[in-house]
Amino acid sequence: MKTNLRKNSGIAIVVAVFFAFCMLILFVAMMFRQSSTSLHNQLSIDERQAFFAARAAMQHFLLKAKLFPTELYDAVEISQGKNPLCAFAEFEGSTEDGQPAFEPMANRSDLYVRVRPERELDINQQPKYFYYPLPGKDAFIRLGSYHNPDYRYLAPGLAKSEPEDRYTKPAPPPASANAEKYLAYYIRDCSNMLMDGARMQPGLEVVISPEVKNINEWDAATKDGYPYTMSYKVTDVKIQSIKGLRKYGEEAIEVSVEGAVKNFQGKLIPQTQKRVQRITRTGAVD
């Protein structure tokens, strides 16, 4: 009898120990899963905050472009070495019904004049404008001077020898001209960060509060500052080519921006975005 009791007691102890061991494994797994889920959620929140930081940079730039379109257009043109007051528009080579819109001049077969939908004549009934056919395109560009294409550009010697680029794409301006400085100054304040040690947009700065020790304890009603540091800036503006972009006073640019957040642990999470945008010069002269 006593032997059976001892045997049952031993089995009960083994079962209890095994059950406790299983519960311990389950508890450790739940704790690990909770920690992993919490970390994943925190990373997702930080990445989303960084996404909106980059979006803030883009919206800041687009707002300035809307308020100052001519200044942006001029800065982009100057950065290429182009004269922003010169028309780089391309004109369709055919009318809507498929007829040629231009015909070559009698004494200069490499130059054309418009004949459809109507002739362009001055007060002396002579051709008012001269056009040059763009190689590889059913399009023409209007010339102010067919003797010197450099009038389109900011300095002499920038016109290329290749016919397809001679009137539309200048050679890079010399480094001494510092042609990109106007564009650099234009995007300079599209940021809430320090630029060359200067505070460009103090009212837009988002700096983490020194009281933040744990993001779960943050209370906007009782604490000053922000639960994280958020920063953004425009990193680059490049010329982009868009098919069918032929109007005078238009350019296409690719805008690159960067946003970042720094959480209470000091970890920096960056995010980048790009967008192709048309820009238009207002008050353009013909």
Short mmCIF file of N, CA, C and O in Angstrom, two decimals, residues 168-216:
data_model
loop_
_atom_site.label_atom_id
_atom_site.label_comp_id
_atom_site.label_asym_id
_atom_site.label_seq_id
_atom_site.Cartn_x
_atom_site.Cartn_y
_atom_site.Cartn_z
N THR A 168 19.55 73.47 -78.27
CA THR A 168 18.69 73.08 -77.14
C THR A 168 19.45 72.68 -75.88
O THR A 168 18.94 72.85 -74.78
N LYS A 169 20.66 72.14 -76.02
CA LYS A 169 21.40 71.63 -74.86
C LYS A 169 22.81 72.20 -74.84
O LYS A 169 23.67 71.73 -75.58
N PRO A 170 23.06 73.18 -74.01
CA PRO A 170 24.41 73.76 -73.97
C PRO A 170 25.40 72.84 -73.27
O PRO A 170 25.01 71.92 -72.53
N ALA A 171 26.66 73.10 -73.49
CA ALA A 171 27.71 72.43 -72.72
C ALA A 171 27.65 72.93 -71.29
O ALA A 171 27.15 74.02 -71.02
N PRO A 172 28.13 72.14 -70.33
CA PRO A 172 28.09 72.59 -68.92
C PRO A 172 28.84 73.91 -68.74
O PRO A 172 29.92 74.09 -69.30
N PRO A 173 28.27 74.83 -68.00
CA PRO A 173 28.96 76.10 -67.76
C PRO A 173 30.25 75.87 -66.98
O PRO A 173 30.38 74.87 -66.26
N PRO A 174 31.23 76.75 -67.12
CA PRO A 174 32.48 76.58 -66.37
C PRO A 174 32.24 76.66 -64.87
O PRO A 174 31.31 77.32 -64.41
N ALA A 175 33.06 75.95 -64.11
CA ALA A 175 32.89 75.93 -62.65
C ALA A 175 32.97 77.32 -62.04
O ALA A 175 32.33 77.61 -61.03
N SER A 176 33.76 78.19 -62.67
CA SER A 176 33.91 79.55 -62.15
C SER A 176 32.62 80.34 -62.20
O SER A 176 32.43 81.30 -61.45
N ALA A 177 31.68 79.94 -63.07
CA ALA A 177 30.41 80.66 -63.18
C ALA A 177 29.49 80.35 -62.01
O ALA A 177 28.57 81.14 -61.72
N ASN A 178 29.71 79.21 -61.34
CA ASN A 178 28.88 78.82 -60.19
C ASN A 178 27.40 78.92 -60.55
O ASN A 178 26.59 79.52 -59.82
N ALA A 179 27.03 78.32 -61.68
CA ALA A 179 25.68 78.47 -62.21
C ALA A 179 24.61 77.82 -61.34
O ALA A 179 23.43 78.16 -61.46
N GLU A 180 24.98 76.89 -60.46
CA GLU A 180 23.99 76.20 -59.64
C GLU A 180 23.66 76.93 -58.35
O GLU A 180 22.81 76.48 -57.58
N LYS A 181 24.30 78.07 -58.10
CA LYS A 181 24.09 78.72 -56.81
C LYS A 181 22.67 79.23 -56.64
O LYS A 181 22.13 79.23 -55.53
N TYR A 182 22.01 79.66 -57.75
CA TYR A 182 20.65 80.18 -57.62
C TYR A 182 19.68 79.07 -57.23
O TYR A 182 18.79 79.27 -56.40
N LEU A 183 19.87 77.89 -57.82
CA LEU A 183 19.02 76.76 -57.46
C LEU A 183 19.31 76.30 -56.04
O LEU A 183 18.39 75.95 -55.29
N ALA A 184 20.59 76.33 -55.66
CA ALA A 184 20.95 75.95 -54.29
C ALA A 184 20.32 76.88 -53.27
O ALA A 184 19.81 76.43 -52.23
N TYR A 185 20.29 78.16 -53.56
CA TYR A 185 19.66 79.12 -52.64
C TYR A 185 18.15 78.97 -52.64
O TYR A 185 17.49 79.21 -51.63
N TYR A 186 17.59 78.57 -53.78
CA TYR A 186 16.14 78.42 -53.86
C TYR A 186 15.66 77.31 -52.93
O TYR A 186 14.64 77.45 -52.25
N ILE A 187 16.38 76.19 -52.92
CA ILE A 187 15.94 75.06 -52.09
C ILE A 187 16.51 75.12 -50.67
O ILE A 187 16.19 74.27 -49.84
N ARG A 188 17.32 76.11 -50.40
CA ARG A 188 18.01 76.20 -49.11
C ARG A 188 17.05 76.21 -47.93
O ARG A 188 17.29 75.54 -46.91
N ASP A 189 15.97 76.96 -48.04
CA ASP A 189 15.08 77.08 -46.89
C ASP A 189 13.93 76.06 -46.91
O ASP A 189 13.03 76.14 -46.07
N CYS A 190 13.94 75.12 -47.85
CA CYS A 190 12.93 74.05 -47.87
C CYS A 190 13.38 72.95 -46.92
O CYS A 190 13.53 71.78 -47.30
N SER A 191 13.61 73.33 -45.68
CA SER A 191 14.14 72.42 -44.68
C SER A 191 13.85 72.97 -43.30
O SER A 191 13.70 74.18 -43.12
N ASN A 192 13.74 72.09 -42.32
CA ASN A 192 13.63 72.55 -40.93
C ASN A 192 14.91 72.24 -40.16
O ASN A 192 14.93 72.22 -38.94
N MET A 193 16.00 71.98 -40.91
CA MET A 193 17.28 71.65 -40.30
C MET A 193 18.20 72.88 -40.29
O MET A 193 17.93 73.88 -40.95
N LEU A 194 19.30 72.75 -39.56
CA LEU A 194 20.33 73.77 -39.61
C LEU A 194 21.04 73.69 -40.95
O LEU A 194 21.38 72.61 -41.43
N MET A 195 21.25 74.84 -41.58
CA MET A 195 21.97 74.91 -42.85
C MET A 195 23.16 75.83 -42.66
O MET A 195 23.00 77.04 -42.42
N ASP A 196 24.37 75.26 -42.75
CA ASP A 196 25.60 76.03 -42.51
C ASP A 196 25.57 76.71 -41.15
O ASP A 196 26.03 77.85 -40.99
N GLY A 197 25.00 76.02 -40.18
CA GLY A 197 24.95 76.54 -38.81
C GLY A 197 23.84 77.55 -38.56
O GLY A 197 23.73 78.05 -37.44
N ALA A 198 23.03 77.85 -39.58
CA ALA A 198 21.95 78.83 -39.43
C ALA A 198 20.60 78.13 -39.31
O ALA A 198 20.35 77.13 -39.99
N ARG A 199 19.73 78.66 -38.48
CA ARG A 199 18.37 78.13 -38.34
C ARG A 199 17.50 78.75 -39.44
O ARG A 199 17.14 79.92 -39.38
N MET A 200 17.16 77.95 -40.45
CA MET A 200 16.42 78.46 -41.60
C MET A 200 14.93 78.60 -41.33
O MET A 200 14.29 79.55 -41.77
N GLN A 201 14.36 77.64 -40.60
CA GLN A 201 12.92 77.64 -40.33
C GLN A 201 12.68 77.29 -38.86
O GLN A 201 12.22 76.19 -38.53
N PRO A 202 12.95 78.23 -37.94
CA PRO A 202 12.79 77.93 -36.50
C PRO A 202 11.38 77.46 -36.14
O PRO A 202 11.21 76.60 -35.28
N GLY A 203 10.37 78.04 -36.81
CA GLY A 203 9.00 77.67 -36.48
C GLY A 203 8.61 76.27 -36.90
O GLY A 203 7.58 75.75 -36.46
N LEU A 204 9.42 75.62 -37.75
CA LEU A 204 9.11 74.28 -38.23
C LEU A 204 9.99 73.21 -37.59
O LEU A 204 9.86 72.03 -37.93
N GLU A 205 10.83 73.59 -36.67
CA GLU A 205 11.72 72.61 -36.03
C GLU A 205 10.92 71.72 -35.08
O GLU A 205 10.07 72.19 -34.32
N VAL A 206 11.20 70.44 -35.13
CA VAL A 206 10.57 69.44 -34.25
C VAL A 206 11.68 68.72 -33.51
O VAL A 206 12.39 67.89 -34.08
N VAL A 207 11.87 69.07 -32.23
CA VAL A 207 12.99 68.55 -31.44
C VAL A 207 12.44 67.76 -30.26
O VAL A 207 11.51 68.21 -29.57
N ILE A 208 13.02 66.60 -30.02
CA ILE A 208 12.56 65.74 -28.94
C ILE A 208 12.74 66.39 -27.58
O ILE A 208 13.70 67.12 -27.34
N SER A 209 11.79 66.17 -26.71
CA SER A 209 11.87 66.71 -25.36
C SER A 209 12.89 65.93 -24.54
O SER A 209 12.97 64.70 -24.65
N PRO A 210 13.69 66.60 -23.72
CA PRO A 210 14.67 65.89 -22.88
C PRO A 210 14.00 65.01 -21.84
O PRO A 210 14.66 64.16 -21.23
N GLU A 211 12.70 65.18 -21.60
CA GLU A 211 11.99 64.38 -20.61
C GLU A 211 11.55 63.03 -21.14
O GLU A 211 11.08 62.18 -20.38
N VAL A 212 11.68 62.81 -22.45
CA VAL A 212 11.21 61.56 -23.03
C VAL A 212 12.21 60.44 -22.72
O VAL A 212 13.34 60.45 -23.19
N LYS A 213 11.80 59.51 -21.90
CA LYS A 213 12.60 58.33 -21.56
C LYS A 213 11.99 57.05 -22.10
O LYS A 213 12.68 56.08 -22.35
N ASN A 214 10.68 57.07 -22.26
CA ASN A 214 9.95 55.92 -22.78
C ASN A 214 8.78 56.43 -23.58
O ASN A 214 7.97 57.21 -23.08
N ILE A 215 8.68 56.00 -24.82
CA ILE A 215 7.65 56.53 -25.72
C ILE A 215 6.25 56.24 -25.21
O ILE A 215 5.30 56.98 -25.46
N ASN A 216 6.09 55.15 -24.43
CA ASN A 216 4.76 54.79 -23.94
C ASN A 216 4.28 55.72 -22.84
O ASN A 216 3.09 55.72 -22.50
#
